Tab-separated table of C-alpha atoms and ligand atoms in Angstrom:
chain	number	residue	atom	x	y	z
A	702	MET	CA	89.744	-16.594	58.528
A	703	ILE	CA	86.869	-18.417	60.162
A	704	ILE	CA	89.119	-21.317	61.101
A	705	MET	CA	91.677	-18.976	62.645
A	706	MET	CA	89.042	-17.190	64.691
A	707	MET	CA	87.517	-20.466	65.796
A	708	SER	CA	90.926	-21.807	66.791
A	709	ASN	CA	91.617	-18.628	68.740
A	710	ASN	CA	88.320	-19.053	70.485
A	711	LYS	CA	89.177	-22.617	71.496
A	712	GLN	CA	92.688	-21.677	72.596
A	713	LEU	CA	91.450	-18.859	74.801
A	714	GLU	CA	88.682	-20.827	76.455
A	715	PRO	CA	90.793	-22.441	79.280
A	716	ARG	CA	92.300	-19.090	80.165
A	717	ARG	CA	88.830	-17.578	80.497
A	718	LYS	CA	87.829	-20.279	83.052
A	719	THR	CA	90.855	-19.518	85.254
A	720	ARG	CA	90.231	-15.782	85.087
A	721	LYS	CA	86.619	-16.185	86.249
A	722	LYS	CA	87.993	-17.101	89.636
A	723	SER	CA	89.722	-13.771	89.969
A	724	ARG	CA	87.442	-10.757	90.540
A	725	ARG	CA	90.328	-8.358	90.117
A	726	ARG	CA	90.819	-9.568	86.646
A	727	LEU	CA	87.139	-9.544	85.961
A	728	ARG	CA	87.312	-6.665	83.454
A	729	LYS	CA	89.760	-8.435	81.189
A	730	PRO	CA	87.650	-11.584	80.690
A	731	ILE	CA	84.644	-9.397	79.975
A	732	ILE	CA	86.596	-7.485	77.386
A	733	PHE	CA	87.934	-10.770	76.102
A	734	LEU	CA	84.466	-12.274	76.028
A	735	ALA	CA	83.272	-9.230	74.219
A	736	LEU	CA	86.064	-9.722	71.738
A	737	VAL	CA	85.191	-13.408	71.415
A	738	LEU	CA	81.520	-12.622	70.981
A	739	SER	CA	82.302	-9.915	68.545
A	740	SER	CA	84.595	-12.358	66.775
A	741	ILE	CA	81.778	-14.864	66.690
A	742	ALA	CA	79.487	-12.149	65.482
A	743	ILE	CA	81.982	-11.276	62.745
A	744	ILE	CA	82.293	-14.961	61.857
A	745	MET	CA	78.541	-15.422	61.827
A	746	SER	CA	78.054	-12.338	59.775
A	747	ALA	CA	80.833	-13.540	57.495
A	748	ILE	CA	79.037	-16.871	57.146
A	749	ALA	CA	75.781	-15.049	56.636
A	750	ALA	CA	77.428	-12.812	54.079
A	751	SER	CA	78.807	-15.880	52.397
A	752	GLU	CA	75.365	-17.452	52.341
A	753	HIS	CA	73.908	-14.220	51.127
A	754	MET	CA	76.440	-14.225	48.308
A	755	ASN	CA	75.352	-17.752	47.570
A	756	VAL	CA	71.790	-16.512	47.475
A	757	ARG	CA	72.855	-13.725	45.263
A	758	SER	CA	74.869	-16.053	43.101
A	759	ALA	CA	71.832	-18.313	43.067
A	760	GLY	CA	70.010	-15.197	42.132
A	761	MET	CA	72.521	-14.685	39.375
A	762	ASN	CA	71.885	-18.255	38.339
A	763	THR	CA	68.236	-17.379	38.375
A	764	ALA	CA	69.155	-14.362	36.320
A	765	SER	CA	71.041	-16.637	34.011
A	766	VAL	CA	67.838	-18.685	33.808
A	767	VAL	CA	66.147	-15.470	32.944
A	768	ILE	CA	68.543	-15.039	30.044
A	769	PRO	CA	66.883	-17.818	28.063
A	770	LYS	CA	63.649	-16.040	28.859
A	771	LEU	CA	65.198	-12.927	27.421
A	772	ASN	CA	66.278	-15.018	24.495
A	773	GLY	CA	62.700	-16.193	24.353
A	774	GLY	CA	61.730	-12.557	24.312
A	775	ASN	CA	64.139	-12.013	21.491
A	776	GLU	CA	62.584	-14.915	19.663
A	777	LYS	CA	59.220	-13.323	20.184
A	778	ASN	CA	60.630	-10.097	18.826
A	779	THR	CA	61.906	-12.043	15.888
A	780	GLU	CA	58.488	-13.562	15.425
A	781	GLN	CA	56.990	-10.132	15.673
A	782	GLY	CA	59.520	-9.096	13.104
A	783	ILE	CA	58.256	-11.861	10.850
A	784	ILE	CA	54.629	-10.921	11.224
A	785	PRO	CA	54.934	-7.602	9.367
A	786	GLY	CA	56.954	-9.428	6.749
A	787	GLU	CA	54.132	-11.900	6.312
A	788	SER	CA	51.609	-9.130	6.052
A	789	GLU	CA	53.830	-7.420	3.505
A	790	GLN	CA	53.873	-10.644	1.558
A	791	GLU	CA	50.112	-10.735	1.796
A	792	GLN	CA	49.984	-7.179	0.592
A	793	GLN	CA	52.343	-8.016	-2.219
A	794	THR	CA	50.202	-11.009	-3.059
A	795	ASP	CA	47.157	-8.808	-3.078
A	796	ALA	CA	48.854	-6.075	-5.042
A	797	PRO	CA	48.960	-7.789	-8.437
A	798	SER	CA	45.302	-8.735	-8.249
A	799	ALA	CA	44.489	-5.136	-7.374
A	800	SER	CA	46.448	-3.800	-10.324
A	801	GLY	CA	45.403	-3.757	-13.923
A	802	SER	CA	42.667	-2.050	-15.811
A	803	ASP	CA	40.040	-4.522	-14.710
A	804	SER	CA	40.744	-4.115	-11.011
A	805	GLU	CA	37.934	-1.673	-10.436
A	806	ALA	CA	35.416	-4.025	-11.865
A	807	LYS	CA	36.787	-6.953	-9.858
A	808	ASP	CA	36.748	-4.802	-6.742
A	809	ALA	CA	33.300	-3.607	-7.561
A	810	LEU	CA	31.874	-7.069	-7.969
A	811	PRO	CA	32.064	-8.294	-4.361
A	812	GLU	CA	30.288	-5.192	-3.140
A	813	ASN	CA	27.762	-5.275	-5.883
A	814	SER	CA	24.414	-5.894	-4.247
A	815	GLN	CA	23.660	-8.258	-7.106
A	816	GLU	CA	26.679	-10.427	-6.475
A	817	PRO	CA	24.905	-13.544	-5.191
A	818	GLU	CA	22.507	-13.542	-8.091
A	819	SER	CA	25.299	-12.691	-10.516
A	820	GLN	CA	27.345	-15.568	-9.185
A	821	ALA	CA	24.344	-17.801	-9.535
A	822	ASP	CA	23.998	-16.592	-13.087
A	823	SER	CA	27.681	-17.180	-13.750
A	824	SER	CA	27.600	-20.683	-12.327
A	825	ALA	CA	24.494	-21.401	-14.355
A	826	ASN	CA	26.356	-20.180	-17.391
A	827	ALA	CA	29.332	-22.362	-16.561
A	828	THR	CA	27.146	-25.425	-17.103
A	829	LYS	CA	26.249	-24.207	-20.566
A	830	PRO	CA	28.518	-24.864	-23.540
A	831	ALA	CA	29.474	-21.207	-23.586
A	832	LYS	CA	31.595	-20.140	-26.521
A	833	ASP	CA	33.263	-17.612	-24.248
A	834	SER	CA	36.305	-19.311	-22.718
A	835	LYS	CA	36.544	-16.494	-20.179
A	836	ALA	CA	33.226	-17.445	-18.610
A	837	SER	CA	34.873	-17.843	-15.204
A	838	VAL	CA	36.453	-14.370	-15.332
A	839	PRO	CA	34.287	-11.866	-13.486
A	840	LYS	CA	33.035	-9.614	-16.241
A	841	VAL	CA	30.920	-6.639	-15.400
A	842	VAL	CA	28.413	-4.659	-17.387
A	843	TYR	CA	26.832	-1.362	-16.480
A	844	LEU	CA	23.499	-0.645	-18.121
A	845	THR	CA	23.006	3.114	-18.395
A	846	PHE	CA	19.781	4.831	-19.454
A	847	ASP	CA	19.886	8.419	-20.692
A	848	ASP	CA	17.368	11.201	-21.208
A	849	GLY	CA	14.884	10.283	-18.503
A	850	PRO	CA	12.938	10.349	-16.453
A	851	SER	CA	10.253	9.425	-18.918
A	852	LYS	CA	7.039	7.479	-19.257
A	853	TYR	CA	9.266	4.402	-19.655
A	854	THR	CA	11.218	4.816	-16.429
A	855	ASP	CA	8.829	2.694	-14.360
A	856	ASP	CA	8.819	-0.060	-17.007
A	857	ILE	CA	12.605	-0.156	-17.156
A	858	VAL	CA	12.885	-0.307	-13.372
A	859	ALA	CA	10.290	-3.085	-13.296
A	860	ILE	CA	12.285	-5.172	-15.797
A	861	LEU	CA	15.477	-4.584	-13.824
A	862	ASN	CA	13.680	-5.678	-10.652
A	863	GLU	CA	12.370	-8.817	-12.350
A	864	HIS	CA	15.972	-9.779	-13.105
A	865	GLY	CA	17.261	-8.642	-9.730
A	866	ILE	CA	19.656	-6.117	-11.240
A	867	HIS	CA	20.187	-2.372	-11.123
A	868	ALA	CA	21.155	0.292	-13.600
A	869	THR	CA	22.471	3.832	-13.808
A	870	PHE	CA	20.108	6.552	-15.023
A	871	PHE	CA	21.382	9.872	-16.395
A	872	VAL	CA	18.484	12.245	-16.057
A	873	ILE	CA	17.674	15.575	-17.668
A	874	GLY	CA	16.470	18.315	-15.321
A	875	SER	CA	13.746	19.541	-17.680
A	876	GLN	CA	12.300	15.991	-17.757
A	877	ILE	CA	11.871	15.662	-14.017
A	878	LYS	CA	8.752	17.711	-13.352
A	879	GLY	CA	5.755	15.397	-12.918
A	880	ARG	CA	8.038	12.315	-12.739
A	881	GLU	CA	9.506	12.878	-9.323
A	882	ASP	CA	7.902	9.673	-8.029
A	883	SER	CA	9.453	7.569	-10.790
A	884	LEU	CA	12.851	9.077	-10.081
A	885	LYS	CA	12.503	8.565	-6.350
A	886	ALA	CA	11.328	4.969	-6.801
A	887	ALA	CA	14.195	4.175	-9.172
A	888	SER	CA	16.673	5.540	-6.629
A	889	GLU	CA	15.070	3.802	-3.657
A	890	GLN	CA	15.101	0.480	-5.453
A	891	GLY	CA	18.883	0.547	-5.793
A	892	ASN	CA	19.530	2.298	-9.071
A	893	TYR	CA	21.968	5.190	-9.364
A	894	ILE	CA	20.636	8.529	-10.552
A	895	GLY	CA	23.303	10.361	-12.536
A	896	LEU	CA	23.081	13.760	-14.217
A	897	HIS	CA	22.565	14.624	-17.873
A	898	SER	CA	22.197	18.462	-17.904
A	899	MET	CA	19.058	20.575	-17.714
A	900	THR	CA	18.334	21.271	-21.387
A	901	HIS	CA	20.306	18.645	-23.361
A	902	ASP	CA	20.703	21.509	-25.844
A	903	LYS	CA	23.943	21.302	-27.799
A	904	ASN	CA	23.973	24.989	-28.602
A	905	ILE	CA	23.541	26.079	-24.996
A	906	LEU	CA	25.959	23.549	-23.544
A	907	TYR	CA	28.846	23.640	-26.005
A	908	LYS	CA	28.630	26.449	-28.569
A	909	SER	CA	30.421	29.095	-26.490
A	910	GLY	CA	33.341	26.766	-25.874
A	911	SER	CA	33.169	27.743	-22.226
A	912	SER	CA	32.225	25.355	-19.465
A	913	ALA	CA	30.168	27.955	-17.600
A	914	LYS	CA	26.692	27.057	-18.885
A	915	PHE	CA	27.464	23.370	-18.884
A	916	LEU	CA	28.481	23.423	-15.230
A	917	LYS	CA	25.576	25.667	-14.291
A	918	GLU	CA	23.111	23.174	-15.787
A	919	PHE	CA	24.718	20.234	-14.018
A	920	SER	CA	24.741	22.030	-10.700
A	921	LYS	CA	21.055	22.779	-11.103
A	922	VAL	CA	20.010	19.239	-11.998
A	923	GLN	CA	22.192	17.967	-9.180
A	924	GLY	CA	20.188	20.073	-6.729
A	925	MET	CA	16.907	18.808	-8.187
A	926	VAL	CA	17.914	15.170	-7.855
A	927	GLU	CA	19.174	15.726	-4.339
A	928	GLU	CA	15.876	17.257	-3.356
A	929	ILE	CA	13.975	14.210	-4.616
A	930	THR	CA	16.295	11.354	-3.693
A	931	GLY	CA	18.149	12.876	-0.749
A	932	THR	CA	21.508	12.282	-2.415
A	933	ALA	CA	23.522	14.682	-4.548
A	934	PRO	CA	24.982	12.750	-7.494
A	935	TRP	CA	28.422	13.669	-8.791
A	936	LEU	CA	28.503	11.403	-11.822
A	937	ILE	CA	27.509	13.177	-15.010
A	938	ARG	CA	27.149	12.217	-18.637
A	939	ALA	CA	27.717	14.916	-21.215
A	940	PRO	CA	24.870	15.085	-23.758
A	941	TYR	CA	26.150	13.659	-27.079
A	942	GLY	CA	29.211	12.395	-25.253
A	943	SER	CA	32.365	14.236	-24.240
A	944	MET	CA	34.007	14.053	-27.685
A	945	PRO	CA	34.662	16.252	-29.555
A	946	GLN	CA	32.821	19.108	-27.827
A	947	ILE	CA	34.668	18.915	-24.505
A	948	GLY	CA	38.344	19.794	-24.682
A	949	LYS	CA	41.074	19.770	-22.068
A	950	GLU	CA	40.326	23.189	-20.558
A	951	PHE	CA	36.651	22.255	-20.374
A	952	ARG	CA	37.564	19.017	-18.619
A	953	ASN	CA	39.777	20.900	-16.193
A	954	ASP	CA	36.740	22.937	-15.183
A	955	ILE	CA	34.628	19.801	-14.732
A	956	VAL	CA	37.341	18.332	-12.515
A	957	LYS	CA	37.547	21.548	-10.491
A	958	ALA	CA	33.782	21.491	-10.032
A	959	GLY	CA	34.129	18.033	-8.494
A	960	PHE	CA	32.127	16.069	-11.060
A	961	LYS	CA	32.990	12.686	-12.501
A	962	MET	CA	32.041	12.049	-16.092
A	963	TRP	CA	31.168	8.814	-17.808
A	964	ASP	CA	30.914	8.204	-21.519
A	965	TRP	CA	30.381	4.568	-22.578
A	966	THR	CA	32.075	1.569	-24.162
A	967	ILE	CA	29.045	0.325	-26.150
A	968	ASP	CA	26.737	2.599	-28.112
A	969	SER	CA	23.493	0.679	-28.655
A	970	LYS	CA	22.203	3.441	-30.992
A	971	ASP	CA	18.818	2.482	-29.633
A	972	TRP	CA	17.467	6.042	-29.983
A	973	LYS	CA	17.445	5.761	-33.788
A	974	TYR	CA	16.091	2.202	-34.131
A	975	THR	CA	12.444	3.087	-33.670
A	976	ASN	CA	10.354	-0.066	-34.043
A	977	HIS	CA	13.525	-2.124	-34.534
A	978	PRO	CA	14.535	-3.531	-31.166
A	979	ASP	CA	16.343	-6.381	-32.978
A	980	LYS	CA	18.823	-3.860	-34.377
A	981	VAL	CA	19.528	-2.577	-30.885
A	982	MET	CA	20.357	-6.140	-29.929
A	983	GLN	CA	22.632	-6.522	-32.952
A	984	GLU	CA	24.532	-3.351	-32.032
A	985	ILE	CA	25.149	-4.585	-28.533
A	986	LYS	CA	26.191	-8.063	-29.690
A	987	SER	CA	28.688	-6.635	-32.158
A	988	GLN	CA	30.314	-4.408	-29.537
A	989	THR	CA	30.409	-6.617	-26.442
A	990	HIS	CA	33.916	-7.988	-25.863
A	991	ARG	CA	35.521	-6.177	-22.912
A	992	ASP	CA	35.710	-7.377	-19.306
A	993	VAL	CA	34.024	-4.139	-18.279
A	994	GLU	CA	31.320	-2.689	-20.483
A	995	VAL	CA	29.259	0.454	-20.051
A	996	ILE	CA	26.290	0.351	-22.407
A	997	LEU	CA	24.613	3.526	-23.593
A	998	LEU	CA	20.855	3.073	-23.701
A	999	HIS	CA	17.958	5.515	-23.766
A	1000	GLU	CA	14.497	5.561	-22.308
A	1001	LYS	CA	12.821	4.545	-25.551
A	1002	LYS	CA	10.023	2.143	-26.443
A	1003	GLN	CA	12.253	-0.158	-28.484
A	1004	THR	CA	14.749	-0.219	-25.633
A	1005	VAL	CA	12.130	-1.336	-23.143
A	1006	GLU	CA	11.053	-4.038	-25.586
A	1007	VAL	CA	14.540	-5.416	-26.116
A	1008	LEU	CA	15.801	-4.979	-22.552
A	1009	PRO	CA	14.952	-8.525	-21.362
A	1010	GLN	CA	16.857	-9.953	-24.352
A	1011	ILE	CA	19.821	-7.672	-23.628
A	1012	ILE	CA	19.919	-8.889	-20.036
A	1013	GLU	CA	19.665	-12.525	-21.107
A	1014	TYR	CA	22.405	-12.129	-23.712
A	1015	LEU	CA	24.836	-10.456	-21.314
A	1016	THR	CA	24.074	-12.997	-18.599
A	1017	ASN	CA	24.856	-15.835	-21.003
A	1018	LYS	CA	28.112	-14.098	-21.902
A	1019	GLY	CA	29.092	-14.330	-18.244
A	1020	TYR	CA	28.556	-10.710	-17.265
A	1021	ALA	CA	27.513	-9.571	-13.830
A	1022	PHE	CA	25.336	-6.476	-13.775
A	1023	ALA	CA	26.626	-3.595	-11.719
A	1024	VAL	CA	25.288	-0.223	-10.765
A	1025	TYR	CA	27.485	2.818	-10.423
A	1026	LYS	CA	28.790	3.356	-6.911
A	1027	PRO	CA	30.719	6.561	-6.117
A	1028	GLU	CA	33.060	4.733	-3.734
A	1029	GLN	CA	34.026	2.334	-6.540
A	1030	HIS	CA	34.395	4.963	-9.215
A	1031	PHE	CA	36.621	4.305	-12.213
A	1032	SER	CA	37.143	6.376	-15.323
A	1033	VAL	CA	35.079	5.830	-18.460
A	1034	ASN	CA	35.634	8.754	-20.816
A	1035	PHE	CA	36.782	9.084	-24.404
A	1036	ALA	CA	39.713	11.311	-23.473
A	1037	ASP	CA	40.911	8.678	-20.975
A	1038	ASP	CA	41.151	11.466	-18.413
A	1039	GLN	CA	41.755	9.610	-15.164
A	1040	ARG	CA	40.683	12.626	-13.125
A	1041	LEU	CA	37.112	12.131	-14.257
B	282	ZN	ZN1	21.196	12.250	-23.893
C-alpha cells in the first residue's frame, strides 16, 4: 500500500506543477495536495503504526523474556514448596527423639539449670572405667525430700548447694510455722517446693474414702507456700504414696482440682534406718537402674549424713540431677495415670 501511494504521489507531481500556473484551477491542486498530504500522513502513520507494532512485538519479545522470569518465579515457588518439606523432614527427624518414655527427661535436661555441671560430671564419668555402658545416655535423677520443713532443711540445701544441684521438697503445712525462712531460702536457691498435705494423718486424709479432706488440706498448704515463696505449687505427693489409698474416683477429683501428683521410682526407706545411713545407701543402690529416677527421701538425720554419698554414687552412675519444673512435667504415679 505504501508503494502504491508513493507511486501515485510521484505520478501526480508533474500535473501539480502545471496546475499551479492556472489560478482558475487553483482549488483542485489544493484539494489534490491535501489528498497527497493526507496520503503521506496516512503512510507516515502506517509506518509509525508498523514501527509501533514492532515496538509492541519487541515488547512481546520482552514479555517472552519475562516468561523465563516467570519460570524463575515458578522455580522459586518450587523452592518455597521444598522448604516446608524440609522443615517437615526436620520435624520428622525430631519426632522420634521426642517420643518414648524417656523424652521428658531428655527434654528436661537441656533446660535444667544444672546442665553444664551435669555435663561436666558426665564427661568426668566418661573417663572413668564405668561399669554402666549407658554412661553417655542422659540419665536424670530427681532427689525428693518429704515431711519438711524441718531442722534439717538448711543442712540439706547446703549440701545440694555444695554440689551445685537442686531438689524437690514436699512440705507439710503443719511443719511450716517457725521455718518460713528455711522454706523461702530453699525456694530462692532453686529448689522446688511441692505439697505434702497439712496433717500427714492417714485417718483424716484417706479413711472416709472421699477426696474432700485431702483436697482441702492440699489447697491450704498450697496457699501457705505461695504466701512464703510467692509461687503456688501444683505438684503434690500423697502421704504414704497414692497406692492403695487413692482410687480412680479419688484421682479424678485430684485431676479436676488441677493438681499433679508424684509418687517415686526408688524408695530409700531412709525414715526407718535411724543411725544406719549405710542401709539407705544400699537401698538406693539396689533400686537404681532406670534412665529417669525419682528418689523418695525424708528430712532425717541419717539422710543428711548419707546425702553426699548418694550424690556421688548417682553422679558416678552417669545421672544428671534435676529439679521438678512445672513446664516439664511428666507423670510419676503408681497408677500410671497420665493426667497426673
Ligand atoms: Zn510423708
